[in-house]
Amino acid sequence: MRWSSRQQAMLQTMGLRLWSRAASTSSKTPAPTPAPTPAPTVTAVAAAAAAPAARREAPPPAPAADARAASIEHLDWPALREAVAACQACELHRTRRQPVFGVGHERAHWMVVGEAPGEQEDLQGEPFVGAAGELLERMLAALALRRAVQGPEPEAQRVFIANTLKCRPPRNRNPQPEELQACEPFLVRQIALLQPRVILAMGRFAIQSLLQSGEPVGKLRGRVHRYRGVPLVVTYHPAYLLRNPADKARAWDDLCLAAQVAQQAVQQVAADR
Ligand code: URA
């Protein structure tokens, strides 16, 4: 990847190092700025699931919840949007202004999974539009990734952004286990429809939902996990990064790792043809 002077200036402002697609893929072309990313290692979900869970467990799903999950499993994009819009499966539907389905191209190679809508997201109906969203946008832009549904970019440069919870918890409190459980089938179906090349799980609730792990981000980042066969990279939530800017460089390393994974997936598909 070539960096525009604007991208370089922006990364420097954020105190982040550069990621180079050439550096990660080609031994012939010397990269101007080598990517300082750790080598990916694949960790089975089972291993992540075996990690000690430092959280309150949700009760086992009731048969009705299983039936609901099964009915969501076969929805296409429009039907899934409708199901999210009409959802009353947990108490959050009473206090939300609107559910936040997610945004992005339906064939995006990247999927970002965050926590839950905040006030701005609840108002606007789009994920990550507040302060944390601005930081996320800058980090994605540094990799030339865009959330826009329309536009000339190839699918490899597109990102679909969703949350573990589609509705805002009152006063932005933490999601409750039963809320995560009720919302999970929507995220599962979004991932199945999208079939992203890489998932970036941001923050502990995304990690809890996708890896069933209560381990802290710091212990899970820096390697490649798998969610139902899809490579998954864990990183800090942008809201955390706003409070802890020293960790932005680590988050950038995580994005570079995810970029390597996405790139490798594209190359694998080409090689298999
Ligand atoms: N934080 C999230 O995790 N998601 C949003 O959509 C906004 C803030």
GROMACS .gro file of N, CA and C in nm, residues 114-188:
model
  225
  114GLY      N    1  -1.818  -0.387   1.728
  114GLY     CA    2  -1.802  -0.309   1.851
  114GLY      C    3  -1.896  -0.358   1.958
  115GLU      N    4  -1.929  -0.269   2.049
  115GLU     CA    5  -2.005  -0.308   2.168
  115GLU      C    6  -2.156  -0.283   2.150
  116ALA      N    7  -2.192  -0.159   2.162
  116ALA     CA    8  -2.336  -0.125   2.156
  116ALA      C    9  -2.348   0.020   2.115
  117PRO      N   10  -2.462   0.059   2.059
  117PRO     CA   11  -2.480   0.199   2.024
  117PRO      C   12  -2.474   0.288   2.147
  118GLY      N   13  -2.417   0.406   2.130
  118GLY     CA   14  -2.423   0.509   2.234
  118GLY      C   15  -2.532   0.609   2.198
  119GLU      N   16  -2.523   0.726   2.259
  119GLU     CA   17  -2.630   0.824   2.239
  119GLU      C   18  -2.641   0.868   2.092
  120GLN      N   19  -2.527   0.902   2.034
  120GLN     CA   20  -2.528   0.950   1.894
  120GLN      C   21  -2.575   0.843   1.798
  121GLU      N   22  -2.530   0.718   1.825
  121GLU     CA   23  -2.567   0.608   1.737
  121GLU      C   24  -2.718   0.581   1.747
  122ASP      N   25  -2.769   0.591   1.869
  122ASP     CA   26  -2.912   0.571   1.893
  122ASP      C   27  -2.994   0.679   1.821
  123LEU      N   28  -2.938   0.800   1.817
  123LEU     CA   29  -3.006   0.911   1.749
  123LEU      C   30  -3.000   0.896   1.597
  124GLN      N   31  -2.883   0.858   1.548
  124GLN     CA   32  -2.861   0.860   1.403
  124GLN      C   33  -2.886   0.726   1.335
  125GLY      N   34  -2.892   0.618   1.416
  125GLY     CA   35  -2.920   0.486   1.357
  125GLY      C   36  -2.801   0.425   1.286
  126GLU      N   37  -2.680   0.477   1.316
  126GLU     CA   38  -2.559   0.423   1.252
  126GLU      C   39  -2.453   0.399   1.360
  127PRO      N   40  -2.377   0.288   1.348
  127PRO     CA   41  -2.278   0.260   1.452
  127PRO      C   42  -2.157   0.353   1.442
  128PHE      N   43  -2.094   0.374   1.554
  128PHE     CA   44  -1.968   0.448   1.561
  128PHE      C   45  -1.974   0.582   1.489
  129VAL      N   46  -2.064   0.668   1.532
  129VAL     CA   47  -2.068   0.803   1.476
  129VAL      C   48  -2.030   0.909   1.579
  130GLY      N   49  -2.007   0.867   1.704
  130GLY     CA   50  -1.965   0.961   1.808
  130GLY      C   51  -1.814   0.978   1.809
  131ALA      N   52  -1.761   1.020   1.924
  131ALA     CA   53  -1.617   1.048   1.934
  131ALA      C   54  -1.534   0.922   1.906
  132ALA      N   55  -1.576   0.809   1.962
  132ALA     CA   56  -1.502   0.684   1.938
  132ALA      C   57  -1.507   0.649   1.789
  133GLY      N   58  -1.619   0.679   1.727
  133GLY     CA   59  -1.635   0.650   1.585
  133GLY      C   60  -1.540   0.733   1.500
  134GLU      N   61  -1.516   0.857   1.543
  134GLU     CA   62  -1.423   0.942   1.467
  134GLU      C   63  -1.283   0.881   1.468
  135LEU      N   64  -1.243   0.830   1.585
  135LEU     CA   65  -1.110   0.767   1.592
  135LEU      C   66  -1.108   0.641   1.506
  136LEU      N   67  -1.214   0.561   1.516
  136LEU     CA   68  -1.220   0.439   1.433
  136LEU      C   69  -1.208   0.474   1.285
  137GLU      N   70  -1.281   0.577   1.247
  137GLU     CA   71  -1.280   0.620   1.105
  137GLU      C   72  -1.138   0.657   1.061
  138ARG      N   73  -1.065   0.728   1.149
  138ARG     CA   74  -0.929   0.768   1.112
  138ARG      C   75  -0.838   0.646   1.100
  139MET      N   76  -0.857   0.550   1.190
  139MET     CA   77  -0.774   0.429   1.184
  139MET      C   78  -0.804   0.349   1.057
  140LEU      N   79  -0.932   0.337   1.024
  140LEU     CA   80  -0.968   0.264   0.902
  140LEU      C   81  -0.920   0.338   0.778
  141ALA      N   82  -0.933   0.471   0.782
  141ALA     CA   83  -0.889   0.550   0.666
  141ALA      C   84  -0.740   0.533   0.644
  142ALA      N   85  -0.665   0.513   0.751
  142ALA     CA   86  -0.520   0.494   0.737
  142ALA      C   87  -0.489   0.366   0.662
  143LEU      N   88  -0.583   0.273   0.659
  143LEU     CA   89  -0.566   0.149   0.581
  143LEU      C   90  -0.646   0.157   0.451
  144ALA      N   91  -0.693   0.276   0.419
  144ALA     CA   92  -0.772   0.300   0.298
  144ALA      C   93  -0.902   0.219   0.300
  145LEU      N   94  -0.958   0.198   0.418
  145LEU     CA   95  -1.085   0.125   0.430
  145LEU      C   96  -1.200   0.223   0.448
  146ARG      N   97  -1.314   0.190   0.387
  146ARG     CA   98  -1.430   0.280   0.396
  146ARG      C   99  -1.555   0.204   0.433
  147ARG      N  100  -1.638   0.269   0.516
  147ARG     CA  101  -1.765   0.208   0.557
  147ARG      C  102  -1.879   0.239   0.459
  148ALA      N  103  -1.854   0.326   0.363
  148ALA     CA  104  -1.962   0.369   0.273
  148ALA      C  105  -2.023   0.249   0.201
  149VAL      N  106  -2.154   0.255   0.183
  149VAL     CA  107  -2.224   0.148   0.113
  149VAL      C  108  -2.198   0.159  -0.037
  150GLN      N  109  -2.197   0.283  -0.086
  150GLN     CA  110  -2.174   0.308  -0.229
  150GLN      C  111  -2.032   0.359  -0.249
  151GLY      N  112  -1.985   0.355  -0.373
  151GLY     CA  113  -1.854   0.413  -0.402
  151GLY      C  114  -1.773   0.322  -0.490
  152PRO      N  115  -1.661   0.375  -0.540
  152PRO     CA  116  -1.584   0.299  -0.639
  152PRO      C  117  -1.489   0.196  -0.577
  153GLU      N  118  -1.472   0.197  -0.446
  153GLU     CA  119  -1.371   0.109  -0.385
  153GLU      C  120  -1.403  -0.038  -0.410
  154PRO      N  121  -1.297  -0.120  -0.426
  154PRO     CA  122  -1.320  -0.264  -0.436
  154PRO      C  123  -1.362  -0.320  -0.299
  155GLU      N  124  -1.416  -0.442  -0.302
  155GLU     CA  125  -1.465  -0.502  -0.177
  155GLU      C  126  -1.355  -0.516  -0.072
  156ALA      N  127  -1.230  -0.531  -0.118
  156ALA     CA  128  -1.118  -0.546  -0.024
  156ALA      C  129  -1.097  -0.420   0.058
  157GLN      N  130  -1.148  -0.307   0.011
  157GLN     CA  131  -1.130  -0.182   0.085
  157GLN      C  132  -1.257  -0.140   0.157
  158ARG      N  133  -1.349  -0.233   0.166
  158ARG     CA  134  -1.476  -0.198   0.231
  158ARG      C  135  -1.488  -0.266   0.366
  159VAL      N  136  -1.553  -0.195   0.457
  159VAL     CA  137  -1.570  -0.250   0.591
  159VAL      C  138  -1.717  -0.242   0.631
  160PHE      N  139  -1.765  -0.348   0.689
  160PHE     CA  140  -1.900  -0.347   0.745
  160PHE      C  141  -1.884  -0.334   0.897
  161ILE      N  142  -1.955  -0.238   0.955
  161ILE     CA  143  -1.942  -0.213   1.099
  161ILE      C  144  -2.071  -0.251   1.169
  162ALA      N  145  -2.060  -0.333   1.271
  162ALA     CA  146  -2.178  -0.375   1.348
  162ALA      C  147  -2.141  -0.378   1.496
  163ASN      N  148  -2.242  -0.391   1.578
  163ASN     CA  149  -2.221  -0.403   1.721
  163ASN      C  150  -2.274  -0.537   1.772
  164THR      N  151  -2.227  -0.576   1.890
  164THR     CA  152  -2.281  -0.697   1.951
  164THR      C  153  -2.426  -0.675   1.993
  165LEU      N  154  -2.453  -0.554   2.044
  165LEU     CA  155  -2.593  -0.518   2.076
  165LEU      C  156  -2.642  -0.418   1.972
  166LYS      N  157  -2.762  -0.438   1.926
  166LYS     CA  158  -2.818  -0.347   1.826
  166LYS      C  159  -2.891  -0.229   1.890
  167CYS      N  160  -2.918  -0.237   2.019
  167CYS     CA  161  -2.990  -0.128   2.085
  167CYS      C  162  -2.906  -0.068   2.197
  168ARG      N  163  -2.922   0.061   2.218
  168ARG     CA  164  -2.843   0.131   2.320
  168ARG      C  165  -2.886   0.092   2.461
  169PRO      N  166  -2.791   0.051   2.544
  169PRO     CA  167  -2.825   0.031   2.685
  169PRO      C  168  -2.845   0.168   2.751
  170PRO      N  169  -2.943   0.181   2.840
  170PRO     CA  170  -2.970   0.310   2.904
  170PRO      C  171  -2.843   0.367   2.968
  171ARG      N  172  -2.822   0.494   2.948
  171ARG     CA  173  -2.705   0.565   3.002
  171ARG      C  174  -2.574   0.495   2.966
  172ASN      N  175  -2.572   0.426   2.859
  172ASN     CA  176  -2.450   0.356   2.811
  172ASN      C  177  -2.393   0.257   2.911
  173ARG      N  178  -2.478   0.200   2.994
  173ARG     CA  179  -2.427   0.100   3.089
  173ARG      C  180  -2.379  -0.023   3.011
  174ASN      N  181  -2.305  -0.109   3.083
  174ASN     CA  182  -2.254  -0.229   3.017
  174ASN      C  183  -2.368  -0.319   2.971
  175PRO      N  184  -2.349  -0.387   2.858
  175PRO     CA  185  -2.450  -0.486   2.816
  175PRO      C  186  -2.464  -0.596   2.920
  176GLN      N  187  -2.585  -0.643   2.938
  176GLN     CA  188  -2.610  -0.754   3.030
  176GLN      C  189  -2.603  -0.887   2.953
  177PRO      N  190  -2.564  -0.995   3.023
  177PRO     CA  191  -2.550  -1.124   2.954
  177PRO      C  192  -2.676  -1.165   2.877
  178GLU      N  193  -2.794  -1.140   2.936
  178GLU     CA  194  -2.916  -1.184   2.865
  178GLU      C  195  -2.941  -1.098   2.741
  179GLU      N  196  -2.894  -0.972   2.744
  179GLU     CA  197  -2.909  -0.886   2.626
  179GLU      C  198  -2.814  -0.933   2.515
  180LEU      N  199  -2.692  -0.967   2.555
  180LEU     CA  200  -2.595  -1.017   2.456
  180LEU      C  201  -2.648  -1.146   2.393
  181GLN      N  202  -2.705  -1.230   2.478
  181GLN     CA  203  -2.756  -1.358   2.429
  181GLN      C  204  -2.874  -1.337   2.332
  182ALA      N  205  -2.962  -1.245   2.368
  182ALA     CA  206  -3.079  -1.221   2.281
  182ALA      C  207  -3.037  -1.163   2.147
  183CYS      N  208  -2.931  -1.082   2.146
  183CYS     CA  209  -2.890  -1.014   2.023
  183CYS      C  210  -2.796  -1.099   1.938
  184GLU      N  211  -2.736  -1.199   1.998
  184GLU     CA  212  -2.631  -1.276   1.929
  184GLU      C  213  -2.675  -1.333   1.793
  185PRO      N  214  -2.797  -1.388   1.781
  185PRO     CA  215  -2.833  -1.444   1.650
  185PRO      C  216  -2.825  -1.344   1.536
  186PHE      N  217  -2.848  -1.216   1.565
  186PHE     CA  218  -2.838  -1.115   1.459
  186PHE      C  219  -2.694  -1.101   1.411
  187LEU      N  220  -2.602  -1.096   1.506
  187LEU     CA  221  -2.461  -1.083   1.467
  187LEU      C  222  -2.413  -1.209   1.395
  188VAL      N  223  -2.455  -1.323   1.446
  188VAL     CA  224  -2.418  -1.450   1.381
  188VAL      C  225  -2.463  -1.449   1.234
   0.00000   0.00000   0.00000
